Amino acid sequence: MKKGVRFRVTYRLSGSRKQAYQCARDICYEQTVELPDELIPKEYIRKNVVGRVEVFKKRDAFFEAVISYPVKAAASELTQFLNVIFGNISLKGGIRLERFELPGSFIKNFPGPAFGVAGLRKIVKAYKRPLLCTALKPMGLLASEMGRLAYQFALNGIDIIKDDHGLTNQPYASFKERVSRCAEAIKKANKCTGFQSIYVANVTSGVSEFKKRALFAKKAGACGLMVAPGITGFDLMRSLACDSEIALPVFSHPAFSGSFVVSPESGISHYCLFGQLNRLAGSDVAIFPNYGGRFLFTAQDCADIARACSEKMGHIKRAFVSPGGGMSLDRVREMREFYGIDVIFLIGGGLMKGNLASNCRNLRRLMS
Amino acid sequence: MKKGVRFRVTYRLSGSRKQAYQCARDICYEQTVELPDELIPKEYIRKNVVGRVEVFKKRDAFFEAVISYPVKAAASELTQFLNVIFGNISLKGGIRLERFELPGSFIKNFPGPAFGVAGLRKIVKAYKRPLLCTALKPMGLLASEMGRLAYQFALNGIDIIKDDHGLTNQPYASFKERVSRCAEAIKKANKCTGFQSIYVANVTSGVSEFKKRALFAKKAGACGLMVAPGITGFDLMRSLACDSEIALPVFSHPAFSGSFVVSPESGISHYCLFGQLNRLAGSDVAIFPNYGGRFLFTAQDCADIARACSEKMGHIKRAFVSPGGGMSLDRVREMREFYGIDVIFLIGGGLMKGNLASNCRNLRRLMS
């Protein structure tokens, strides 16, 4: 790592020009030395460690500041990187983290998604169309009932059958029993159809269980794993994505992350949280609520996530976007136009209304 | 665990009475079955798994709904508990998680703080006064310089000398070197003073490093560990607090958690996030920004955190509050009246203005 190499972070700031500029200056200190300028004991620190306002300009109703930090401050760690870009200032209002730009010497610490768009396409053997995904639910079904549901979905052409994100290890259906039944059911269905449908197990859990569940799921035949980094922390997802013993695609779920994006004046942008951070932390698929569903994301928010998942980011592979949350069959054409073909349609309840088998087949037909 | 036992969660809801009530009903489904009522396949699930609105009433400018969920839905896991109380609904606006009430059959899964207020007092041998804490900074100092600073603080009567939360394993001063130097310096100072000052090492890091750093710090002589659960996830902190091989007090830092509390209409209340969740996840000390400092917390927010850290919560020990963030010596009297004696004053830069030694001694004198 060359001395003095820095990474750049863009913030959207509220208030008057004077207030916003002062805020940008404060961020430079708050996120590094946590001391006012006059108490910094060495010139080296003032010159090299403190953040620097590189750009400051008006943008729409806000101001935008690009601040650079020394790569050394982030200590080659995802956790400390998160702390530098948004640790203490998350506690202040009027600051929104928009995006970051990383030099090669820093981004090399992060392998990113192990599969990415191309890798996941190879697994499900579908190269030129959107992929189809659904969620096993509701919580409260027995493992055998989940298995039967998984079988129906696979038999009727759904590529990716994932646990609902609330299914962990409930007494209704234990993790091991559910995962075994569902993986087995999908394998059986694939023998009938000749498709390559896959089962994605939710492994969101505490640190003592996490890797055990991932390994169990792999051995049972799951071909992907889901984790909610808002609950586990981004680093646990990173550890999963780069674990060569596991080596399965990672699906990132947005649960418990929403508070970062509900305000336009604070928190983290959709682009950065669901796009950049997910990719940096190794997620092959970013699940998020589609616009026009039962959540609040706008079309612009979703377009921003899609852009962040696909644009150039050093050596880091492109990730799939998977919009969901109250989606239905009659929106598929519109979504295909909006997202292009590198999208995973996540339709849960919408497939259960009426006849599940014919819903799935109709959906699959729309993909050809 | 008895069949049908439920825990209760209170939400603050925005909008008209009708909108807020509909929102409360939606939460019952969103946080459990993630299906509309008409698609629930079994009466057992509708009756037992779906959340229930137990109380709904107007409160100030908002509505308040108490919703109960089956204990089984949380699967005895902290991670899934977080998901049930605020997973998907974090992505919606107009819902703020206020507090939770847990039955004995659920809370027994969580040991809580291993030391608590009484335990930490025993370690620093100070039973009837507020404790004094400072932070080693700025980032960019050499480990030897950090060590000298730690020595000065301990020599002049500061009880708890912690790493600034941005110090992890930077090339300026590696984790191992910094921790060894600081722990050693404080031990040396204690020999002069007869005090029991302690060093608290920041172990916020990725899952592959976390326990290694905690063990190293313990062996080096640290008597407490700091972690930012907003970065690592609450469960990693829990794992630290209940690890018998480590057995050190745990200090919880609020970095990266701020987005949960910046809006009064969404996110999580200060009471719940910094009080209840910290205690449930085993934190002995809740660090947060004091009112009137350089952050936005109000006196009410701080009082709420203090209440949540001290009120009855099953078998779970009381935790210390540690307000900081731009505090100075001249506010100590006011803070002592506000918080009582079970408080840890966290003063960083304020001790570095002018003569550090006499600032520390003056502060210590105010405690007698």
XYZ file of C-alpha atoms in Angstrom:
736
model
C 0.000 0.000 0.000
C 1.472 3.308 -1.071
C 1.851 6.003 1.552
C -0.870 8.575 1.412
C -3.374 6.632 -0.722
C -6.914 7.766 0.036
C -10.471 6.677 -0.693
C -13.319 9.061 -1.435
C -16.766 9.212 0.100
C -19.631 11.401 -1.074
C -22.115 12.809 1.436
C -25.342 14.726 0.896
C -25.635 17.520 3.437
C -28.635 19.561 4.571
C -28.855 23.167 5.730
C -27.465 26.440 4.415
C -24.231 26.535 2.399
C -22.347 27.703 5.472
C -23.844 25.023 7.702
C -23.270 22.306 5.145
C -19.652 23.321 4.603
C -19.033 23.404 8.348
C -20.633 19.976 8.573
C -18.294 18.651 5.855
C -15.308 20.019 7.781
C -16.575 18.441 11.012
C -16.961 15.052 9.319
C -13.247 15.129 8.426
C -12.356 15.204 12.138
C -15.255 13.206 13.587
C -14.574 10.173 11.400
C -10.828 10.049 12.036
C -9.151 11.806 14.966
C -12.282 12.742 16.958
C -10.553 15.871 18.202
C -10.865 19.528 17.255
C -8.040 20.776 15.054
C -6.276 22.703 17.813
C -5.838 19.555 19.935
C -4.162 17.462 17.244
C -0.695 16.817 18.648
C 1.287 16.218 15.457
C 1.415 17.893 12.081
C 1.715 14.472 10.411
C -1.722 13.550 11.749
C -3.329 16.831 10.702
C -1.937 16.443 7.176
C -2.403 12.722 6.615
C -4.975 11.197 8.939
C -7.738 13.803 9.077
C -10.333 13.622 6.296
C -10.174 16.205 3.480
C -13.003 17.993 1.724
C -12.088 17.391 -1.924
C -15.256 18.699 -3.535
C -18.101 20.782 -2.146
C -21.018 21.881 -4.275
C -24.719 22.543 -4.385
C -26.781 19.690 -5.750
C -30.571 19.986 -6.014
C -31.947 20.976 -2.618
C -28.798 19.752 -0.814
C -25.044 20.163 -0.805
C -22.673 17.434 -1.796
C -19.261 16.960 -0.243
C -16.646 14.497 -1.410
C -14.351 13.706 1.497
C -11.197 11.646 1.203
C -9.777 9.517 4.007
C -6.463 7.702 4.181
C -6.745 4.040 3.263
C -4.727 3.349 6.416
C -7.573 4.621 8.610
C -9.755 1.725 7.468
C -7.079 -0.830 8.451
C -7.989 -3.183 5.548
C -11.100 -4.215 7.498
C -14.718 -4.065 6.328
C -15.837 -3.251 9.881
C -13.473 -0.311 10.273
C -14.266 0.858 6.732
C -17.931 1.083 7.775
C -16.872 2.992 10.852
C -14.804 5.527 8.895
C -17.460 6.199 6.290
C -20.444 6.429 8.631
C -19.694 5.428 12.260
C -20.205 8.429 14.546
C -21.836 10.660 11.958
C -24.737 8.200 11.751
C -25.690 9.795 15.087
C -26.014 13.249 13.562
C -28.868 14.456 11.407
C -28.537 16.077 7.992
C -25.817 13.768 6.665
C -26.512 11.064 4.126
C -23.828 8.713 2.870
C -24.231 8.609 -0.910
C -21.409 6.500 -2.351
C -17.729 5.682 -2.161
C -14.840 5.243 -4.581
C -12.034 2.903 -3.603
C -8.493 2.694 -4.962
C -7.151 -0.648 -6.078
C -4.882 -0.936 -3.049
C -7.923 -1.020 -0.776
C -10.492 -2.870 -2.836
C -8.065 -5.767 -3.226
C -8.865 -6.716 0.382
C -12.356 -7.705 -0.709
C -12.963 -10.610 -3.082
C -16.616 -9.574 -3.569
C -19.229 -12.024 -4.850
C -17.706 -15.421 -5.579
C -20.263 -16.162 -8.327
C -21.882 -12.947 -9.462
C -24.371 -12.740 -12.303
C -22.522 -15.095 -14.631
C -21.772 -17.650 -11.917
C -25.350 -17.896 -10.695
C -26.645 -18.198 -14.271
C -24.359 -21.182 -14.761
C -25.745 -22.895 -11.654
C -29.375 -22.601 -12.732
C -28.471 -23.009 -16.433
C -30.389 -19.945 -17.601
C -28.342 -17.534 -19.639
C -30.612 -15.183 -21.489
C -33.637 -14.425 -19.356
C -34.539 -13.088 -15.924
C -34.457 -15.725 -13.164
C -37.486 -16.644 -11.101
C -37.440 -16.833 -7.345
C -40.022 -17.501 -4.669
C -40.084 -17.797 -0.889
C -41.230 -20.738 1.224
C -43.833 -19.556 3.707
C -45.650 -19.099 6.001
C -43.798 -19.654 9.247
C -45.760 -22.278 11.159
C -45.813 -24.935 8.419
C -44.192 -28.249 9.261
C -40.930 -29.156 7.529
C -42.773 -31.767 5.495
C -45.261 -29.135 4.328
C -42.422 -26.782 3.381
C -40.871 -29.639 1.446
C -44.106 -30.261 -0.488
C -44.363 -26.575 -1.288
C -40.750 -26.491 -2.507
C -41.488 -29.499 -4.712
C -44.470 -27.749 -6.310
C -42.477 -24.617 -7.043
C -39.603 -26.553 -8.592
C -41.865 -28.843 -10.549
C -43.501 -25.830 -12.150
C -40.375 -24.037 -13.216
C -39.264 -21.646 -10.468
C -35.454 -21.377 -10.646
C -34.714 -20.354 -7.091
C -36.760 -21.464 -4.091
C -35.622 -19.721 -0.963
C -36.650 -19.772 2.671
C -38.744 -16.857 3.763
C -36.278 -14.691 5.689
C -38.162 -15.260 8.954
C -37.534 -19.019 8.871
C -34.571 -19.868 11.062
C -34.822 -22.657 13.610
C -38.356 -22.401 14.967
C -39.967 -25.324 16.782
C -42.598 -25.419 14.000
C -39.920 -26.744 11.640
C -36.317 -26.991 12.778
C -33.543 -25.676 10.541
C -32.111 -29.105 9.859
C -35.396 -30.773 9.101
C -36.655 -27.972 6.900
C -33.432 -27.653 4.956
C -33.136 -31.404 4.386
C -36.742 -31.731 3.230
C -36.658 -28.742 0.921
C -33.329 -29.543 -0.698
C -34.423 -33.129 -1.251
C -37.816 -32.114 -2.671
C -36.224 -29.787 -5.206
C -33.707 -32.391 -6.280
C -36.574 -34.812 -6.848
C -38.518 -32.259 -8.878
C -35.446 -31.511 -11.004
C -35.306 -35.195 -11.972
C -38.807 -34.864 -13.419
C -38.356 -31.530 -15.125
C -34.762 -31.551 -16.246
C -34.509 -28.017 -14.841
C -31.813 -26.902 -12.423
C -33.960 -25.325 -9.726
C -32.043 -24.573 -6.574
C -32.844 -24.296 -2.897
C -31.508 -21.304 -0.972
C -31.425 -21.761 2.803
C -31.673 -18.848 5.207
C -28.662 -19.031 7.526
C -29.177 -15.690 9.290
C -28.301 -16.580 12.877
C -25.897 -15.906 15.686
C -22.170 -16.275 15.247
C -22.045 -19.622 17.061
C -24.586 -21.218 14.683
C -23.891 -19.404 11.442
C -21.159 -21.489 9.868
C -22.609 -24.739 11.185
C -25.895 -23.993 9.463
C -24.160 -23.012 6.240
C -22.206 -26.268 6.199
C -25.265 -28.326 7.055
C -27.253 -26.652 4.267
C -24.493 -27.290 1.751
C -24.263 -30.961 2.677
C -28.048 -31.276 2.531
C -28.009 -29.984 -1.041
C -28.767 -26.264 -0.795
C -27.175 -24.396 -3.703
C -27.326 -20.928 -2.178
C -27.498 -19.265 1.233
C -29.388 -16.229 2.417
C -28.301 -13.814 5.119
C -29.635 -10.491 6.392
C -26.523 -8.361 6.976
C -28.594 -5.729 8.805
C -29.026 -8.341 11.522
C -25.725 -10.226 11.406
C -23.452 -7.358 10.419
C -21.945 -7.091 6.933
C -18.774 -8.855 7.954
C -20.470 -12.148 8.771
C -21.859 -12.158 5.235
C -18.390 -11.380 3.893
C -16.961 -14.314 5.853
C -19.555 -16.599 4.283
C -18.954 -15.377 0.750
C -15.203 -15.981 0.881
C -15.305 -19.293 2.764
C -13.900 -21.882 0.376
C -15.341 -24.723 2.438
C -18.816 -23.379 1.711
C -18.504 -21.888 -1.769
C -22.182 -21.153 -2.443
C -23.880 -18.052 -3.852
C -24.922 -15.584 -1.157
C -28.286 -13.813 -1.181
C -28.468 -10.625 0.888
C -31.827 -9.808 2.522
C -32.668 -6.230 3.606
C -34.390 -7.027 6.937
C -33.481 -4.664 9.789
C -31.589 -2.387 7.339
C -34.508 -0.168 6.474
C -33.793 2.591 8.984
C -30.726 3.538 6.965
C -32.818 4.440 3.939
C -36.155 5.785 5.190
C -35.042 9.425 5.348
C -33.710 11.405 2.363
C -31.727 13.623 4.742
C -29.848 11.046 6.776
C -28.725 7.445 6.686
C -27.258 5.751 3.635
C -28.390 5.878 0.017
C -30.028 2.843 -1.578
C -27.191 2.846 -4.098
C -24.539 2.545 -1.418
C -26.267 0.270 1.118
C -27.930 -2.296 -1.128
C -25.537 -1.966 -4.039
C -21.992 -0.999 -3.122
C -21.861 -2.416 0.408
C -23.578 -5.648 -0.561
C -21.073 -6.232 -3.357
C -18.103 -5.282 -1.229
C -19.328 -7.774 1.370
C -19.604 -10.559 -1.173
C -23.313 -10.759 -1.911
C -24.155 -12.376 -5.264
C -27.771 -11.262 -5.069
C -29.222 -8.104 -3.529
C -32.824 -8.646 -2.458
C -34.798 -5.435 -1.893
C -38.400 -4.217 -2.024
C -39.527 -3.311 -5.516
C -41.143 0.058 -6.217
C -44.915 -0.030 -6.260
C -45.156 -2.996 -3.883
C -46.017 -2.924 -0.175
C -42.838 -0.989 0.723
C -41.760 2.571 0.071
C -38.906 2.305 -2.402
C -39.272 4.499 -5.482
C -38.431 3.547 -9.044
C -35.374 5.806 -8.745
C -34.209 4.002 -5.582
C -34.507 0.664 -7.374
C -32.738 1.947 -10.490
C -29.923 3.217 -8.248
C -29.512 -0.199 -6.636
C -29.487 -1.888 -10.042
C -26.825 0.528 -11.264
C -24.663 -0.047 -8.168
C -24.940 -3.811 -8.618
C -23.779 -3.707 -12.216
C -21.344 -0.865 -12.724
C -17.570 -1.257 -12.680
C -16.117 -1.707 -9.190
C -12.503 -2.814 -9.559
C -12.229 -6.595 -9.839
C -15.543 -7.122 -8.018
C -18.119 -9.143 -9.931
C -21.549 -7.825 -10.840
C -24.369 -8.874 -8.532
C -27.926 -9.794 -9.403
C -30.755 -7.567 -8.202
C -33.797 -9.318 -6.807
C -36.737 -6.958 -6.333
C -39.621 -8.400 -4.308
C -42.108 -7.457 -1.632
C -45.693 -7.701 -2.804
C -44.893 -8.432 -6.458
C -47.426 -10.064 -8.749
C -47.453 -11.781 -12.145
C -49.051 -8.879 -13.950
C -46.056 -6.657 -13.235
C -43.482 -8.953 -14.777
C -43.427 -7.347 -18.215
C -42.980 -3.887 -16.751
C -40.217 -5.093 -14.428
C -38.430 -6.804 -17.272
C -38.363 -3.549 -19.182
C -37.221 -1.674 -16.118
C -34.441 -4.015 -14.957
C -33.414 -5.710 -18.213
C -32.629 -9.431 -18.130
C -30.127 -9.474 -15.266
C -32.788 -9.577 -12.610
C -34.263 -12.201 -10.308
C -38.008 -11.743 -9.930
C -38.920 -12.555 -6.350
C -42.618 -13.390 -6.162
C -43.916 -14.923 -2.947
C -47.575 -14.613 -2.013
C -48.398 -13.620 -5.598
C -47.826 -17.236 -6.706
C -50.051 -18.619 -3.974
C -53.181 -16.745 -4.994
C -55.394 -19.211 -6.882
C -53.629 -22.186 -8.467
C -49.966 -22.301 -7.547
C -48.933 -24.667 -10.332
C -50.547 -22.696 -13.126
C -49.293 -19.404 -11.670
C -45.741 -20.732 -11.740
C -46.120 -22.077 -15.271
C -47.566 -18.800 -16.521
C -44.702 -16.939 -14.965
C -42.150 -19.260 -16.504
C -43.831 -18.882 -19.883
C -43.390 -15.114 -19.663
C -39.622 -15.681 -19.457
C -39.271 -17.497 -22.745
C -41.450 -23.314 26.942
C -45.199 -23.352 27.358
C -47.321 -23.534 24.244
C -48.710 -20.213 23.224
C -46.404 -17.986 25.324
C -46.001 -14.588 23.669
C -43.817 -11.499 24.002
C -45.078 -7.948 23.573
C -43.654 -5.162 21.454
C -44.798 -1.547 21.464
C -44.718 0.513 18.276
C -45.361 4.199 17.705
C -47.350 4.701 14.508
C -47.898 7.789 12.360
C -50.902 8.836 10.285
C -54.630 8.957 10.914
C -56.275 6.572 13.393
C -57.487 4.428 10.518
C -54.066 4.352 8.815
C -52.284 3.616 12.071
C -54.645 0.789 12.972
C -54.260 -0.730 9.503
C -50.504 -0.412 9.911
C -50.664 -2.264 13.249
C -52.651 -5.060 11.608
C -50.166 -5.225 8.723
C -47.250 -5.527 11.151
C -48.859 -8.652 12.650
C -48.581 -10.399 9.271
C -45.433 -8.784 7.886
C -43.313 -9.791 10.873
C -44.474 -13.405 10.994
C -46.158 -15.133 8.055
C -45.508 -12.515 5.350
C -48.762 -13.400 3.666
C -52.143 -11.706 3.557
C -54.740 -13.330 5.822
C -56.642 -15.032 3.020
C -53.560 -16.970 1.901
C -52.760 -18.477 5.304
C -53.181 -22.201 4.750
C -53.952 -23.389 8.308
C -56.154 -22.098 11.091
C -53.442 -23.020 13.618
C -51.078 -20.528 11.970
C -53.666 -17.743 11.821
C -54.460 -18.218 15.520
C -51.001 -18.838 16.936
C -48.237 -17.582 14.665
C -49.560 -14.262 13.364
C -48.936 -11.226 15.583
C -51.855 -9.825 17.600
C -52.763 -6.214 18.291
C -53.193 -6.294 22.079
C -53.526 -2.563 22.693
C -54.121 0.328 20.312
C -54.446 3.892 21.510
C -53.694 7.525 20.769
C -50.570 8.836 22.436
C -49.479 12.444 21.927
C -49.263 13.130 18.200
C -48.984 9.409 17.388
C -50.753 6.114 17.951
C -49.317 3.346 20.033
C -49.868 -0.323 19.300
C -48.795 -3.191 21.520
C -48.394 -6.288 19.387
C -47.742 -9.750 20.770
C -45.818 -12.441 18.923
C -45.367 -16.093 19.827
C -42.076 -16.764 21.600
C -41.624 -19.645 19.162
C -41.348 -17.213 16.236
C -38.097 -15.861 17.687
C -36.569 -19.354 17.895
C -34.614 -18.533 21.106
C -32.183 -16.512 18.975
C -31.195 -12.882 19.378
C -30.884 -12.519 15.600
C -34.373 -13.845 14.878
C -35.766 -11.834 17.797
C -34.430 -8.683 16.086
C -36.009 -9.838 12.861
C -39.442 -10.409 14.424
C -39.538 -7.092 16.251
C -38.217 -4.911 13.413
C -36.935 -6.860 10.372
C -39.070 -6.037 7.335
C -40.963 -3.155 8.907
C -37.682 -1.248 9.230
C -38.181 -0.741 5.485
C -41.499 1.059 5.967
C -41.924 4.595 7.165
C -44.140 5.686 10.034
C -43.267 2.827 12.400
C -41.004 3.278 15.392
C -40.094 0.394 17.690
C -40.528 1.722 21.220
C -39.906 -1.148 23.650
C -40.490 -4.823 24.340
C -41.593 -6.958 27.267
C -40.328 -10.518 27.462
C -41.690 -13.456 29.442
C -39.325 -15.467 31.626
C -39.366 -18.411 29.232
C -37.758 -16.249 26.537
C -35.485 -13.970 28.517
C -33.810 -16.992 30.085
C -32.000 -17.502 26.763
C -30.010 -14.347 27.434
C -27.562 -14.106 30.335
C -27.248 -10.329 29.852
C -24.279 -8.380 31.246
C -21.882 -10.658 33.099
C -20.757 -7.846 35.425
C -23.295 -5.050 35.378
C -23.069 -1.980 37.568
C -22.024 -3.804 40.734
C -19.484 -5.998 38.960
C -17.714 -3.148 37.216
C -17.602 -1.134 40.433
C -15.813 -4.042 42.105
C -13.189 -4.133 39.354
C -12.300 -0.451 39.646
C -12.921 -0.448 43.421
C -15.227 2.595 43.388
C -18.539 2.016 45.048
C -20.181 5.316 45.778
C -19.365 7.753 43.010
C -19.627 8.116 39.247
C -16.772 6.478 37.346
C -14.432 8.413 35.083
C -13.603 7.341 31.579
C -11.554 8.774 28.743
C -10.585 7.749 25.222
C -7.107 7.308 23.789
C -6.772 9.397 20.641
C -6.091 10.604 18.024
C -5.682 7.903 15.432
C -2.237 8.361 13.950
C -0.285 8.266 17.223
C 2.293 5.510 17.584
C 1.587 2.706 20.043
C 4.284 4.084 22.319
C 2.596 7.488 22.293
C -0.771 5.892 23.089
C 0.926 4.084 25.964
C 2.333 7.331 27.371
C -1.083 8.956 27.116
C -2.712 6.017 28.906
C -0.093 6.298 31.647
C -0.868 9.987 32.176
C -4.601 9.360 32.405
C -4.186 6.527 34.902
C -1.603 8.374 36.960
C -4.032 11.244 37.391
C -7.013 9.248 38.506
C -9.110 8.275 35.466
C -10.794 4.931 36.250
C -11.354 3.654 32.749
C -9.055 4.382 29.829
C -10.498 3.080 26.598
C -9.422 3.062 22.992
C -11.107 5.601 20.818
C -13.648 3.561 18.866
C -11.845 4.242 15.588
C -8.671 2.499 16.754
C -8.577 -1.041 15.438
C -5.493 -2.368 13.698
C -4.174 0.586 11.711
C -0.584 0.637 10.450
C -0.013 3.737 12.646
C -0.233 1.492 15.714
C -1.141 -2.167 15.344
C -3.765 -3.697 17.615
C -1.291 -5.920 19.415
C 1.308 -3.257 19.986
C -1.183 -0.637 21.110
C -3.008 -2.972 23.448
C 0.187 -4.290 25.023
C 1.619 -0.807 25.547
C -1.544 0.666 26.985
C -2.349 -2.202 29.325
C 1.233 -2.194 30.592
C 1.300 1.583 31.068
C -1.860 1.548 33.138
C -0.615 -1.308 35.292
C 2.548 0.671 35.937
C 0.582 3.795 36.870
C -1.610 1.782 39.243
C 1.506 0.736 41.131
C 2.251 4.407 41.791
C -1.266 5.505 42.627
C -2.784 2.518 44.355
C -5.843 3.055 42.133
C -7.434 0.324 40.027
C -7.576 2.073 36.690
C -8.410 -0.251 33.836
C -7.702 -0.403 30.140
C -10.585 -1.166 27.770
C -9.514 -2.364 24.326
C -11.646 -1.831 21.238
C -12.176 -5.234 19.638
C -14.710 -4.162 16.994
C -13.581 -6.181 13.988
C -14.573 -8.894 11.581
C -15.694 -12.290 12.775
C -12.368 -13.949 11.943
C -10.410 -11.523 14.142
C -12.907 -10.724 16.878
C -12.299 -13.470 19.404
C -8.556 -13.521 18.745
C -8.340 -9.840 19.583
C -10.459 -10.278 22.697
C -8.213 -13.081 23.939
C -5.056 -11.171 23.111
C -6.346 -8.106 24.961
C -7.241 -10.163 28.007
C -3.801 -11.784 28.124
C -2.150 -8.404 27.664
C -3.984 -7.088 30.724
C -7.042 -5.278 29.393
C -9.864 -5.379 31.949
C -12.694 -4.538 29.564
C -13.534 -4.738 25.869
C -15.388 -2.356 23.612
C -17.502 -3.284 20.624
C -19.808 -1.345 18.309
C -22.797 -3.649 17.758
C -24.096 -1.410 14.969
C -21.063 -2.544 13.000
C -20.582 -6.126 14.198
C -24.224 -7.012 14.798
C -25.651 -7.401 18.294
C -25.035 -11.126 18.353
C -21.260 -10.838 18.142
C -21.369 -8.655 21.244
C -23.596 -11.222 22.938
C -21.111 -13.956 22.108
C -18.355 -11.918 23.712
C -20.327 -11.155 26.869
C -21.137 -14.791 27.567
C -17.749 -16.238 26.621
C -16.329 -17.737 29.825
C -12.832 -17.864 28.338
C -12.895 -14.074 28.057
C -15.022 -12.984 31.035
C -14.434 -9.227 30.820
C -16.894 -6.326 31.024
C -18.266 -5.288 27.653
C -18.645 -1.654 26.592
C -21.101 -1.010 23.772
C -20.313 1.879 21.397
C -23.067 3.505 19.286
C -21.096 3.960 16.035
C -23.089 3.143 12.862
C -26.302 2.772 14.940
C -27.402 6.359 14.647
C -29.729 5.943 11.683
C -32.080 3.977 13.902
C -32.675 6.964 16.167
C -32.445 10.099 14.015
C -36.141 10.202 13.112
C -38.974 10.398 15.681
C -41.300 8.676 13.197
C -39.292 5.621 12.289
C -36.440 3.461 13.512
C -35.982 2.385 17.118
C -36.335 4.392 20.305
C -33.252 5.339 22.311
C -34.760 3.403 25.215
C -34.988 0.197 23.228
C -31.811 0.393 21.109
C -29.256 1.677 23.616
C -30.977 0.357 26.722
C -32.997 -2.806 26.226
C -31.120 -4.300 23.273
C -27.719 -3.503 24.734
C -28.612 -5.252 27.993
C -30.195 -8.213 26.259
C -26.995 -8.564 24.211
C -24.802 -8.533 27.314
C -23.381 -5.028 27.386
C -22.218 -3.901 30.847
C -21.856 -0.290 29.712
C -23.929 1.628 27.171
C -21.901 4.464 25.640
C -24.000 7.140 23.903
C -23.805 10.845 23.055
C -24.838 13.070 25.936
C -27.432 15.781 25.420
C -25.969 19.214 24.787
C -22.750 17.860 23.254
C -21.845 17.698 19.569
C -24.612 15.195 18.792
C -28.370 15.510 18.687
C -29.626 13.480 21.620
C -32.049 15.312 23.895
C -32.125 15.166 27.688
C -35.260 13.025 27.369
C -33.479 10.570 25.038
C -30.654 10.249 27.561
C -33.033 9.844 30.497
C -34.831 7.108 28.562
C -31.567 5.226 27.991
C -30.656 5.549 31.673
C -34.060 4.205 32.673
C -33.793 1.256 30.290
C -30.338 0.423 31.646
C -31.494 0.326 35.248
C -35.080 -0.860 35.415
C -36.096 -4.436 36.155
C -35.622 -6.811 33.220
C -36.015 -10.364 34.521
C -32.713 -11.742 35.812
C -30.681 -9.360 33.628
C -28.234 -7.153 35.513
C -28.334 -3.378 35.405
C -25.911 -1.736 32.992
C -23.919 1.446 33.411
C -24.688 4.411 31.190
C -21.710 6.273 29.758
C -22.687 9.568 28.162
C -19.942 11.203 26.105
C -19.407 13.072 22.859
C -18.071 16.562 23.384
C -18.350 16.566 27.185
C -16.335 18.937 29.322
C -15.386 19.309 32.979
C -17.768 22.163 33.629
C -20.765 19.951 32.909
C -19.898 17.279 35.440
C -22.002 18.646 38.296
C -25.061 18.956 36.081
C -24.558 15.459 34.701
C -24.169 14.009 38.174
C -27.509 15.483 39.147
C -29.082 14.252 35.959
C -27.764 10.681 35.978
C -27.189 10.036 39.682
C -24.078 8.127 40.729
C -24.447 5.074 38.489
C -22.891 6.779 35.507
C -19.543 6.693 33.749
C -18.504 10.149 32.580
C -16.786 9.787 29.240
C -14.619 12.832 28.609
C -12.174 12.693 25.728
C -10.919 15.870 24.104
C -12.170 17.875 27.104
C -9.291 16.503 29.199
C -6.713 17.378 26.569
C -7.451 21.090 26.472
C -4.736 22.809 28.505
C -2.954 20.683 31.111
C -4.028 17.062 30.927
C -2.763 16.088 34.366
C -4.458 18.908 36.220
C -7.673 18.444 34.202
C -7.779 14.805 35.262
C -7.058 15.645 38.884
C -9.727 18.327 38.954
C -12.211 15.901 37.506
C -11.305 13.243 40.040
C -11.641 15.767 42.841
C -15.198 16.522 41.716
C -16.036 12.863 42.361
C -15.112 12.812 46.023
